[in-house]
Amino acid sequence: QVQLVESGGGLVQAGGSLRLSCAASRIIFSINVMGWYRQVPGKQRELVASLTTGSSTSYADSVKGRFTIFRDDAKNTVYLQMNSLKPEDTAVYYCNVVRNRPYSWGQGTQVTVSS
């Protein structure tokens, strides 16, 4: 029902920055906890950042101090600002609601961090 389209990934050197975007087909961020996930081959999808409707944030220990999740309700878009990127951050990044019944997963956006 709701389509999520991730964008903004790319190739960046270690220490660099990227800003990922997640556009929704309709307004959902004001009533749902949103999250950014990442996945690498052979490993399960990992929640790295979440944002509540009250703008509280939570981060995985591996990205604390480096990643920031925020949203723009007018644009129906949630973002992930990634700074001080490390090769370990290389993954496909996805956005979705953080709840028992998430929406269908989008295509994700590839982030590759070179040494």
PDB file of C-alpha atoms in Angstrom:
ATOM      1  CA  GLN A   1       0.000   0.000   0.000  1.00  0.00           C
ATOM      2  CA  VAL A   2       2.790   2.400   0.938  1.00  0.00           C
ATOM      3  CA  GLN A   3       5.830   2.573  -1.283  1.00  0.00           C
ATOM      4  CA  LEU A   4       9.215   3.519   0.140  1.00  0.00           C
ATOM      5  CA  VAL A   5      11.926   4.647  -2.238  1.00  0.00           C
ATOM      6  CA  GLU A   6      15.462   4.990  -0.930  1.00  0.00           C
ATOM      7  CA  SER A   7      18.092   7.076  -2.662  1.00  0.00           C
ATOM      8  CA  GLY A   8      21.350   8.880  -2.042  1.00  0.00           C
ATOM      9  CA  GLY A   9      23.746   5.990  -1.776  1.00  0.00           C
ATOM     10  CA  GLY A  10      27.012   5.788  -3.609  1.00  0.00           C
ATOM     11  CA  LEU A  11      30.723   5.233  -3.373  1.00  0.00           C
ATOM     12  CA  VAL A  12      32.610   7.283  -0.821  1.00  0.00           C
ATOM     13  CA  GLN A  13      36.024   7.137   0.801  1.00  0.00           C
ATOM     14  CA  ALA A  14      36.418   6.371   4.477  1.00  0.00           C
ATOM     15  CA  GLY A  15      35.786   9.484   6.516  1.00  0.00           C
ATOM     16  CA  GLY A  16      33.386  10.894   3.977  1.00  0.00           C
ATOM     17  CA  SER A  17      29.685  11.644   4.237  1.00  0.00           C
ATOM     18  CA  LEU A  18      26.438  10.736   2.520  1.00  0.00           C
ATOM     19  CA  ARG A  19      22.830  11.709   3.030  1.00  0.00           C
ATOM     20  CA  LEU A  20      20.247   9.050   2.297  1.00  0.00           C
ATOM     21  CA  SER A  21      16.637   9.888   1.506  1.00  0.00           C
ATOM     22  CA  CYS A  22      13.482   7.836   1.924  1.00  0.00           C
ATOM     23  CA  ALA A  23      10.421   9.091   0.091  1.00  0.00           C
ATOM     24  CA  ALA A  24       7.002   7.692   0.944  1.00  0.00           C
ATOM     25  CA  SER A  25       4.041   7.522  -1.398  1.00  0.00           C
ATOM     26  CA  ARG A  26       1.821   9.068   1.249  1.00  0.00           C
ATOM     27  CA  ILE A  27       2.123  10.728   4.615  1.00  0.00           C
ATOM     28  CA  ILE A  28       3.217   8.165   7.192  1.00  0.00           C
ATOM     29  CA  PHE A  29       6.039   9.692   9.216  1.00  0.00           C
ATOM     30  CA  SER A  30       3.808  11.708  11.504  1.00  0.00           C
ATOM     31  CA  ILE A  31       2.081   8.567  12.781  1.00  0.00           C
ATOM     32  CA  ASN A  32       4.789   5.921  12.628  1.00  0.00           C
ATOM     33  CA  VAL A  33       8.178   5.253  14.098  1.00  0.00           C
ATOM     34  CA  MET A  34      10.574   5.268  11.163  1.00  0.00           C
ATOM     35  CA  GLY A  35      13.797   3.381  10.875  1.00  0.00           C
ATOM     36  CA  TRP A  36      16.815   2.972   8.678  1.00  0.00           C
ATOM     37  CA  TYR A  37      18.110  -0.550   8.265  1.00  0.00           C
ATOM     38  CA  ARG A  38      21.109  -1.998   6.513  1.00  0.00           C
ATOM     39  CA  GLN A  39      21.999  -5.422   5.243  1.00  0.00           C
ATOM     40  CA  VAL A  40      25.090  -7.091   3.866  1.00  0.00           C
ATOM     41  CA  PRO A  41      25.173 -10.450   2.081  1.00  0.00           C
ATOM     42  CA  GLY A  42      24.972 -13.377   4.457  1.00  0.00           C
ATOM     43  CA  LYS A  43      23.809 -11.296   7.406  1.00  0.00           C
ATOM     44  CA  GLN A  44      20.422 -10.322   8.747  1.00  0.00           C
ATOM     45  CA  ARG A  45      18.977  -6.876   8.319  1.00  0.00           C
ATOM     46  CA  GLU A  46      20.095  -4.527  11.081  1.00  0.00           C
ATOM     47  CA  LEU A  47      18.235  -1.520  12.450  1.00  0.00           C
ATOM     48  CA  VAL A  48      20.745   1.310  12.677  1.00  0.00           C
ATOM     49  CA  ALA A  49      18.574   4.339  13.424  1.00  0.00           C
ATOM     50  CA  SER A  50      14.985   5.100  14.383  1.00  0.00           C
ATOM     51  CA  LEU A  51      12.851   8.203  14.744  1.00  0.00           C
ATOM     52  CA  THR A  52       9.626   8.453  16.729  1.00  0.00           C
ATOM     53  CA  THR A  53       6.690  10.713  15.994  1.00  0.00           C
ATOM     54  CA  GLY A  54       7.905  12.853  18.864  1.00  0.00           C
ATOM     55  CA  SER A  55      11.326  13.215  17.219  1.00  0.00           C
ATOM     56  CA  SER A  56      13.138  11.001  19.688  1.00  0.00           C
ATOM     57  CA  THR A  57      15.999   9.120  18.085  1.00  0.00           C
ATOM     58  CA  SER A  58      17.781   5.880  18.740  1.00  0.00           C
ATOM     59  CA  TYR A  59      20.920   4.472  17.152  1.00  0.00           C
ATOM     60  CA  ALA A  60      22.828   1.251  17.026  1.00  0.00           C
ATOM     61  CA  ASP A  61      26.064   1.427  18.968  1.00  0.00           C
ATOM     62  CA  SER A  62      28.028   1.001  15.767  1.00  0.00           C
ATOM     63  CA  VAL A  63      26.759   4.298  14.324  1.00  0.00           C
ATOM     64  CA  LYS A  64      26.205   6.491  17.383  1.00  0.00           C
ATOM     65  CA  GLY A  65      27.830   9.863  17.013  1.00  0.00           C
ATOM     66  CA  ARG A  66      28.177   9.453  13.267  1.00  0.00           C
ATOM     67  CA  PHE A  67      24.648   8.999  11.880  1.00  0.00           C
ATOM     68  CA  THR A  68      21.616  11.239  12.306  1.00  0.00           C
ATOM     69  CA  ILE A  69      18.035  10.415  11.367  1.00  0.00           C
ATOM     70  CA  PHE A  70      15.547  13.208  10.709  1.00  0.00           C
ATOM     71  CA  ARG A  71      12.460  13.904   8.637  1.00  0.00           C
ATOM     72  CA  ASP A  72      10.725  16.557   6.585  1.00  0.00           C
ATOM     73  CA  ASP A  73       6.990  15.980   6.822  1.00  0.00           C
ATOM     74  CA  ALA A  74       6.219  18.545   4.116  1.00  0.00           C
ATOM     75  CA  LYS A  75       8.285  16.523   1.666  1.00  0.00           C
ATOM     76  CA  ASN A  76       7.160  13.171   3.086  1.00  0.00           C
ATOM     77  CA  THR A  77      10.805  12.202   3.358  1.00  0.00           C
ATOM     78  CA  VAL A  78      13.003  10.779   6.085  1.00  0.00           C
ATOM     79  CA  TYR A  79      16.763  11.160   5.905  1.00  0.00           C
ATOM     80  CA  LEU A  80      19.862   9.512   7.246  1.00  0.00           C
ATOM     81  CA  GLN A  81      22.888  11.775   7.469  1.00  0.00           C
ATOM     82  CA  MET A  82      25.996   9.615   7.606  1.00  0.00           C
ATOM     83  CA  ASN A  83      29.301  11.165   8.590  1.00  0.00           C
ATOM     84  CA  SER A  84      32.734   9.729   9.272  1.00  0.00           C
ATOM     85  CA  LEU A  85      31.887   6.704   7.193  1.00  0.00           C
ATOM     86  CA  LYS A  86      33.814   3.503   7.689  1.00  0.00           C
ATOM     87  CA  PRO A  87      34.268   0.499   5.398  1.00  0.00           C
ATOM     88  CA  GLU A  88      32.136  -1.459   7.879  1.00  0.00           C
ATOM     89  CA  ASP A  89      29.200   0.773   6.918  1.00  0.00           C
ATOM     90  CA  THR A  90      29.139  -0.747   3.445  1.00  0.00           C
ATOM     91  CA  ALA A  91      25.679  -2.243   2.948  1.00  0.00           C
ATOM     92  CA  VAL A  92      22.357  -1.828   1.248  1.00  0.00           C
ATOM     93  CA  TYR A  93      20.306   0.645   3.261  1.00  0.00           C
ATOM     94  CA  TYR A  94      16.525   0.471   3.591  1.00  0.00           C
ATOM     95  CA  CYS A  95      13.872   2.498   5.339  1.00  0.00           C
ATOM     96  CA  ASN A  96      10.626   1.268   6.829  1.00  0.00           C
ATOM     97  CA  VAL A  97       8.282   1.686   9.743  1.00  0.00           C
ATOM     98  CA  VAL A  98       9.500   0.122  12.952  1.00  0.00           C
ATOM     99  CA  ARG A  99       6.664  -2.123  14.001  1.00  0.00           C
ATOM    100  CA  ASN A 100       5.458  -5.691  13.839  1.00  0.00           C
ATOM    101  CA  ARG A 101       3.860  -5.239  10.423  1.00  0.00           C
ATOM    102  CA  PRO A 102       6.225  -3.159   8.295  1.00  0.00           C
ATOM    103  CA  TYR A 103       5.475  -2.118   4.756  1.00  0.00           C
ATOM    104  CA  SER A 104       6.938  -3.951   1.804  1.00  0.00           C
ATOM    105  CA  TRP A 105      10.660  -3.385   1.553  1.00  0.00           C
ATOM    106  CA  GLY A 106      11.852  -1.074  -1.168  1.00  0.00           C
ATOM    107  CA  GLN A 107      14.842  -1.508  -3.409  1.00  0.00           C
ATOM    108  CA  GLY A 108      17.244   0.006  -0.921  1.00  0.00           C
ATOM    109  CA  THR A 109      20.250   2.112  -1.793  1.00  0.00           C
ATOM    110  CA  GLN A 110      23.810   0.842  -1.925  1.00  0.00           C
ATOM    111  CA  VAL A 111      26.448   2.497   0.227  1.00  0.00           C
ATOM    112  CA  THR A 112      30.038   1.517  -0.440  1.00  0.00           C
ATOM    113  CA  VAL A 113      32.846   2.926   1.674  1.00  0.00           C
ATOM    114  CA  SER A 114      36.370   2.399   0.432  1.00  0.00           C
ATOM    115  CA  SER A 115      39.463   2.295   2.613  1.00  0.00           C
TER     116      SER A 115
END
